[in-house]
Amino acid sequence: MVGSLAGFLGAASERSGVEPFPPADAFALLAPGLQRALWEMKWKDLRPIQREAILAWNGVDDTGRKPVPADLLIMAQTAGGKTEAAFLPVLSQIAAEAEGSVRALYVGPLKALINDQFERVELLCRHMDMPVHRWHGDVGADAKSSLVASPSGVLLITPESLESLLINRTPRLGAMFGGLRAVVIDELHAFLESERGLHLASLLSRLGRYVGGGVRPRRVGLSATIGDPMAAARYLCADAPETVRMIEGKGEQKELLVRVHWYGEEAGASGLRPEHGPEARDPACDPEDDPTVRAIGADLVTHMHASTNLVFANAKGRIEILADAANAVCRERGLEERFHVHHGSLSRVLREDVEREMKEPSPDTAICSSTLEMGIDIGSVRTVGQVGTPWSVASLKQRLGRSGRRDGESRRLRVYLTDDSEPESENPEKRLPLDLLQAVAVMELMLTDRWVEPPSPSRLDLSTLTQQVVSGIAETGGMRAAELHERLCVAGAFRGVSAAVFARVLRSLGTRDVVEQTASGELILGLEGERVRASREFYATFHTPREYAVRAGDAALGTLPMTVTLRAGEFLVFAGRRWAVVNVDSARLEVMVRPAPGAKAPMFSGSMGEVHARVREKMVEVLGRAGGGAGAGDRFAPGYLDTRAAARLREAGGLAREHDLARRRVVETGPGTCVLMTWTGTRIQRTIEAMLAARGIKASAWEVSVSCQAGMEDVMVALRSFAGGGEGRAEGRSAGGPRADAGNTDARGVEARSSHESIALELAKHVEPKAVRKYDELLDDAVLEESIAADRLDVAGALGVLAELVG
DNA sequence: GACCTGCTGCGGGGTG
């Protein structure tokens, strides 16, 4: 083992590549050029995950050699040395055959990350004859064509650029990837449940056809700690996930300091709602006048001004007004303005300015969205702030991992919450401080239960399938439907897609002229398909809304969604500064602004994310315990809550106890209306909403409840029809109902469906909107319902909740 | 009331 610098130096200088070495010596398994590079970089030792990865890649472990070299899954914190853990063994393997083909492919989700990793890999390779290339949208055409002309070494690329290679460089793919040996996927957790992950899986499977000699390049996944490592293993190696070698970094046990700050009535939180009267302004849009925003801004300055910090706020508009408020407080106190904004709607130039500022030693705080959750390394962050409730345990953990990087330094988390309750509301859930309950629930799941949401990959993403159909035809020039199904589905990434569903997708695309069939039976692109494929937007599988460019003179500030109406003269806070709109050019999609004194938060339109059922279940548990059992003595009051937060939680507990809200039940709210207190996740909420709609009852899902436009008795009857014996009914319908037109239904497919799947398919008709993903618009509702049933509903979970509701 | 990510090849015009 390389346990000391002395041993390390010895190994590096003596090894000439011929002497045998003990099998457990990871360092000795490295190529000589790498050994020399590590020695020059003055590494004292390999980290445990690096040693383990090197041994595992070489098929070695404590018991000796293993016959089958497996794929690797390396899980560790950012900055835990994962990149080197992957590249040290991979580079060593391909050291002797750098030329003639790209030998190792690295796929990363961000251009900035690829640029960082490019430098790190080049550094590792400086004593090897190993070319390192990168390919993404900012890389020049010359570098790209020279790689195509003489492929070699390591290629770092984005999924979208890989897509472009497959359709724009098809004749060269065999030469480029014929000798590919390894694929490294960075930030694998970010790919697991996204459309992009499925896209990447399909690209890699298609690329595999160009690798010579039937060789399957081995894969290495690099990931943060995730709730269900087997999901990542299935992603890496769908055929044999159990063979994937898992390597987990034992992150040192860091002390975690948590504080939850509450801004209730005293801080004027009621001011978040518009006041009445002629003087009424919407205070949420005017940070100077909003006492809550001012109070949080003042506390941010007090807590953070002297150090480097990251503050995550959930919405871009909120980020802007918080930075404005905090810097206003700085001015009042005669302090330097050190609060910056960073989010995805800012121009690249402005974002890079902030990133540079954050890396410097001077104390600066970035108020940011998930842009700074992964990717670029901010270095030493003292405190992580979270304004508003965390969405999930997974995202909170990821954010928290950005602080306390230095040895012996604690992680620090400050959560800032406002009172979002409406004491007079008829809906019981609105009388409760849900943000506080969710924040405490997420914290308890993380700290006490040590639970993280498992990734839930999409099962039937027909939008990405549509993109891959168009791309697959573009790649080959034309193919029979059966062959395309074989490539994309049977042997590809869309394994859940039956021939019947695939045929229905093709029929949808045929009616819209996306694909057409030649006389000889080949599928080719139709006019619309050619248009889709030629678009610059084709390469990404995810949807992006149309936007205005925001400009101040010659400077590009960023973008605003077109859904927002802006008028000349309006004030706007953007990029951390105050502006007035000069004019809106709808033809050029441009908004011109000039500096101005007024402040108004910009509007961004977002969509609802999904909250896991267990988070909501934890919320009701917290509420119940806060209400106490026998006496006030055993009321639950976590020590990380400040006095006001603790008081508000206690008060909510009392309210819940008084009105019996801390359990699943149906609450009568008026004549002909009632509310189901479901306390469950987004997907089950949506399912229950659809169940009621299917029985003709108007219902809308809130956070932890579903409000119904029907009396309690009718609702109970409707729910019981599903809770008991509903399965047969739903099956009967889908077999004999209007959907069962012969052309669209595969008899065996229906037969093979479980009763839950049949119910889901029936319910999917009542889910709106049906088209949510990028290419859903190109598909018929009837086939989209298959996708809704698989990905957006949870019948089993809903039946479990109903069993409690209707007792 | 919710976040982020990515992006070709070619033709036309200007310059040395």
PDB file of N, CA and C in Angstrom, chain A residues 274-316:
ATOM      1  N   PRO A 274     -51.274  41.608  -0.491  1.00  0.00           N
ATOM      2  CA  PRO A 274     -51.569  42.996  -0.840  1.00  0.00           C
ATOM      3  C   PRO A 274     -52.529  43.619   0.155  1.00  0.00           C
ATOM      4  N   GLU A 275     -52.287  44.884   0.494  1.00  0.00           N
ATOM      5  CA  GLU A 275     -53.215  45.589   1.377  1.00  0.00           C
ATOM      6  C   GLU A 275     -54.297  46.264   0.546  1.00  0.00           C
ATOM      7  N   HIS A 276     -55.352  46.671   1.240  1.00  0.00           N
ATOM      8  CA  HIS A 276     -56.451  47.311   0.513  1.00  0.00           C
ATOM      9  C   HIS A 276     -56.330  48.817   0.620  1.00  0.00           C
ATOM     10  N   GLY A 277     -57.128  49.504  -0.157  1.00  0.00           N
ATOM     11  CA  GLY A 277     -57.150  50.965  -0.074  1.00  0.00           C
ATOM     12  C   GLY A 277     -56.421  51.619  -1.222  1.00  0.00           C
ATOM     13  N   PRO A 278     -56.593  52.915  -1.358  1.00  0.00           N
ATOM     14  CA  PRO A 278     -56.038  53.624  -2.508  1.00  0.00           C
ATOM     15  C   PRO A 278     -54.508  53.612  -2.528  1.00  0.00           C
ATOM     16  N   GLU A 279     -53.908  53.543  -1.360  1.00  0.00           N
ATOM     17  CA  GLU A 279     -52.452  53.566  -1.303  1.00  0.00           C
ATOM     18  C   GLU A 279     -51.860  52.179  -1.528  1.00  0.00           C
ATOM     19  N   ALA A 280     -52.750  51.207  -1.734  1.00  0.00           N
ATOM     20  CA  ALA A 280     -52.276  49.815  -1.758  1.00  0.00           C
ATOM     21  C   ALA A 280     -51.247  49.593  -2.868  1.00  0.00           C
ATOM     22  N   ARG A 281     -50.168  49.006  -2.466  1.00  0.00           N
ATOM     23  CA  ARG A 281     -49.180  48.517  -3.439  1.00  0.00           C
ATOM     24  C   ARG A 281     -48.927  47.066  -3.077  1.00  0.00           C
ATOM     25  N   ASP A 282     -48.459  46.336  -4.011  1.00  0.00           N
ATOM     26  CA  ASP A 282     -48.141  44.945  -3.678  1.00  0.00           C
ATOM     27  C   ASP A 282     -46.746  44.926  -3.060  1.00  0.00           C
ATOM     28  N   PRO A 283     -46.679  44.737  -1.752  1.00  0.00           N
ATOM     29  CA  PRO A 283     -45.379  44.852  -1.093  1.00  0.00           C
ATOM     30  C   PRO A 283     -44.397  43.780  -1.550  1.00  0.00           C
ATOM     31  N   ALA A 284     -44.921  42.635  -1.984  1.00  0.00           N
ATOM     32  CA  ALA A 284     -44.021  41.581  -2.431  1.00  0.00           C
ATOM     33  C   ALA A 284     -43.233  42.041  -3.650  1.00  0.00           C
ATOM     34  N   CYS A 285     -43.773  43.042  -4.333  1.00  0.00           N
ATOM     35  CA  CYS A 285     -43.093  43.549  -5.516  1.00  0.00           C
ATOM     36  C   CYS A 285     -42.285  44.800  -5.206  1.00  0.00           C
ATOM     37  N   ASP A 286     -42.230  45.176  -3.969  1.00  0.00           N
ATOM     38  CA  ASP A 286     -41.550  46.411  -3.622  1.00  0.00           C
ATOM     39  C   ASP A 286     -40.736  46.184  -2.358  1.00  0.00           C
ATOM     40  N   PRO A 287     -39.523  45.669  -2.509  1.00  0.00           N
ATOM     41  CA  PRO A 287     -38.757  45.217  -1.357  1.00  0.00           C
ATOM     42  C   PRO A 287     -38.555  46.300  -0.297  1.00  0.00           C
ATOM     43  N   GLU A 288     -38.471  47.568  -0.726  1.00  0.00           N
ATOM     44  CA  GLU A 288     -38.278  48.649   0.242  1.00  0.00           C
ATOM     45  C   GLU A 288     -39.412  48.673   1.252  1.00  0.00           C
ATOM     46  N   ASP A 289     -40.609  48.289   0.795  1.00  0.00           N
ATOM     47  CA  ASP A 289     -41.787  48.416   1.636  1.00  0.00           C
ATOM     48  C   ASP A 289     -42.197  47.110   2.293  1.00  0.00           C
ATOM     49  N   ASP A 290     -41.519  46.035   1.985  1.00  0.00           N
ATOM     50  CA  ASP A 290     -41.926  44.752   2.543  1.00  0.00           C
ATOM     51  C   ASP A 290     -41.092  44.448   3.780  1.00  0.00           C
ATOM     52  N   PRO A 291     -41.729  44.526   4.943  1.00  0.00           N
ATOM     53  CA  PRO A 291     -40.951  44.346   6.189  1.00  0.00           C
ATOM     54  C   PRO A 291     -40.308  42.969   6.294  1.00  0.00           C
ATOM     55  N   THR A 292     -40.958  41.936   5.737  1.00  0.00           N
ATOM     56  CA  THR A 292     -40.379  40.597   5.839  1.00  0.00           C
ATOM     57  C   THR A 292     -39.099  40.491   5.013  1.00  0.00           C
ATOM     58  N   VAL A 293     -39.173  40.977   3.774  1.00  0.00           N
ATOM     59  CA  VAL A 293     -37.985  40.945   2.928  1.00  0.00           C
ATOM     60  C   VAL A 293     -36.877  41.783   3.568  1.00  0.00           C
ATOM     61  N   ARG A 294     -37.256  42.934   4.110  1.00  0.00           N
ATOM     62  CA  ARG A 294     -36.258  43.780   4.771  1.00  0.00           C
ATOM     63  C   ARG A 294     -35.637  43.075   5.974  1.00  0.00           C
ATOM     64  N   ALA A 295     -36.490  42.391   6.752  1.00  0.00           N
ATOM     65  CA  ALA A 295     -35.987  41.714   7.960  1.00  0.00           C
ATOM     66  C   ALA A 295     -35.034  40.581   7.578  1.00  0.00           C
ATOM     67  N   ILE A 296     -35.389  39.817   6.557  1.00  0.00           N
ATOM     68  CA  ILE A 296     -34.496  38.734   6.127  1.00  0.00           C
ATOM     69  C   ILE A 296     -33.208  39.328   5.560  1.00  0.00           C
ATOM     70  N   GLY A 297     -33.349  40.401   4.761  1.00  0.00           N
ATOM     71  CA  GLY A 297     -32.172  41.065   4.205  1.00  0.00           C
ATOM     72  C   GLY A 297     -31.229  41.528   5.310  1.00  0.00           C
ATOM     73  N   ALA A 298     -31.806  42.124   6.363  1.00  0.00           N
ATOM     74  CA  ALA A 298     -30.979  42.620   7.468  1.00  0.00           C
ATOM     75  C   ALA A 298     -30.268  41.461   8.159  1.00  0.00           C
ATOM     76  N   ASP A 299     -30.985  40.350   8.365  1.00  0.00           N
ATOM     77  CA  ASP A 299     -30.361  39.192   9.017  1.00  0.00           C
ATOM     78  C   ASP A 299     -29.289  38.561   8.138  1.00  0.00           C
ATOM     79  N   LEU A 300     -29.523  38.544   6.826  1.00  0.00           N
ATOM     80  CA  LEU A 300     -28.492  38.015   5.923  1.00  0.00           C
ATOM     81  C   LEU A 300     -27.204  38.826   6.078  1.00  0.00           C
ATOM     82  N   VAL A 301     -27.345  40.146   6.159  1.00  0.00           N
ATOM     83  CA  VAL A 301     -26.161  40.993   6.319  1.00  0.00           C
ATOM     84  C   VAL A 301     -25.468  40.665   7.643  1.00  0.00           C
ATOM     85  N   THR A 302     -26.255  40.576   8.719  1.00  0.00           N
ATOM     86  CA  THR A 302     -25.672  40.280  10.032  1.00  0.00           C
ATOM     87  C   THR A 302     -24.972  38.921  10.040  1.00  0.00           C
ATOM     88  N   HIS A 303     -25.624  37.912   9.462  1.00  0.00           N
ATOM     89  CA  HIS A 303     -25.082  36.554   9.532  1.00  0.00           C
ATOM     90  C   HIS A 303     -23.942  36.317   8.551  1.00  0.00           C
ATOM     91  N   MET A 304     -23.926  37.036   7.435  1.00  0.00           N
ATOM     92  CA  MET A 304     -23.080  36.595   6.324  1.00  0.00           C
ATOM     93  C   MET A 304     -22.069  37.613   5.823  1.00  0.00           C
ATOM     94  N   HIS A 305     -22.198  38.867   6.229  1.00  0.00           N
ATOM     95  CA  HIS A 305     -21.400  39.888   5.554  1.00  0.00           C
ATOM     96  C   HIS A 305     -19.894  39.666   5.672  1.00  0.00           C
ATOM     97  N   ALA A 306     -19.457  39.038   6.760  1.00  0.00           N
ATOM     98  CA  ALA A 306     -18.010  38.932   6.991  1.00  0.00           C
ATOM     99  C   ALA A 306     -17.378  37.670   6.385  1.00  0.00           C
ATOM    100  N   SER A 307     -18.166  36.844   5.702  1.00  0.00           N
ATOM    101  CA  SER A 307     -17.579  35.599   5.196  1.00  0.00           C
ATOM    102  C   SER A 307     -18.133  35.275   3.804  1.00  0.00           C
ATOM    103  N   THR A 308     -17.659  34.162   3.234  1.00  0.00           N
ATOM    104  CA  THR A 308     -18.137  33.739   1.914  1.00  0.00           C
ATOM    105  C   THR A 308     -19.242  32.703   2.085  1.00  0.00           C
ATOM    106  N   ASN A 309     -20.378  32.958   1.480  1.00  0.00           N
ATOM    107  CA  ASN A 309     -21.549  32.099   1.703  1.00  0.00           C
ATOM    108  C   ASN A 309     -22.365  31.909   0.433  1.00  0.00           C
ATOM    109  N   LEU A 310     -23.180  30.872   0.439  1.00  0.00           N
ATOM    110  CA  LEU A 310     -24.161  30.660  -0.618  1.00  0.00           C
ATOM    111  C   LEU A 310     -25.547  30.678   0.004  1.00  0.00           C
ATOM    112  N   VAL A 311     -26.443  31.488  -0.550  1.00  0.00           N
ATOM    113  CA  VAL A 311     -27.821  31.514  -0.074  1.00  0.00           C
ATOM    114  C   VAL A 311     -28.722  31.043  -1.216  1.00  0.00           C
ATOM    115  N   PHE A 312     -29.389  29.915  -0.997  1.00  0.00           N
ATOM    116  CA  PHE A 312     -30.294  29.398  -2.019  1.00  0.00           C
ATOM    117  C   PHE A 312     -31.700  29.938  -1.753  1.00  0.00           C
ATOM    118  N   ALA A 313     -32.279  30.559  -2.753  1.00  0.00           N
ATOM    119  CA  ALA A 313     -33.676  30.996  -2.640  1.00  0.00           C
ATOM    120  C   ALA A 313     -34.423  30.265  -3.745  1.00  0.00           C
ATOM    121  N   ASN A 314     -35.659  29.903  -3.486  1.00  0.00           N
ATOM    122  CA  ASN A 314     -36.329  28.974  -4.383  1.00  0.00           C
ATOM    123  C   ASN A 314     -36.784  29.565  -5.712  1.00  0.00           C
ATOM    124  N   ALA A 315     -36.909  30.871  -5.782  1.00  0.00           N
ATOM    125  CA  ALA A 315     -37.444  31.471  -7.010  1.00  0.00           C
ATOM    126  C   ALA A 315     -36.553  32.621  -7.450  1.00  0.00           C
ATOM    127  N   LYS A 316     -36.433  32.788  -8.760  1.00  0.00           N
ATOM    128  CA  LYS A 316     -35.515  33.803  -9.278  1.00  0.00           C
ATOM    129  C   LYS A 316     -35.949  35.218  -8.898  1.00  0.00           C
TER     130      LYS A 316
END
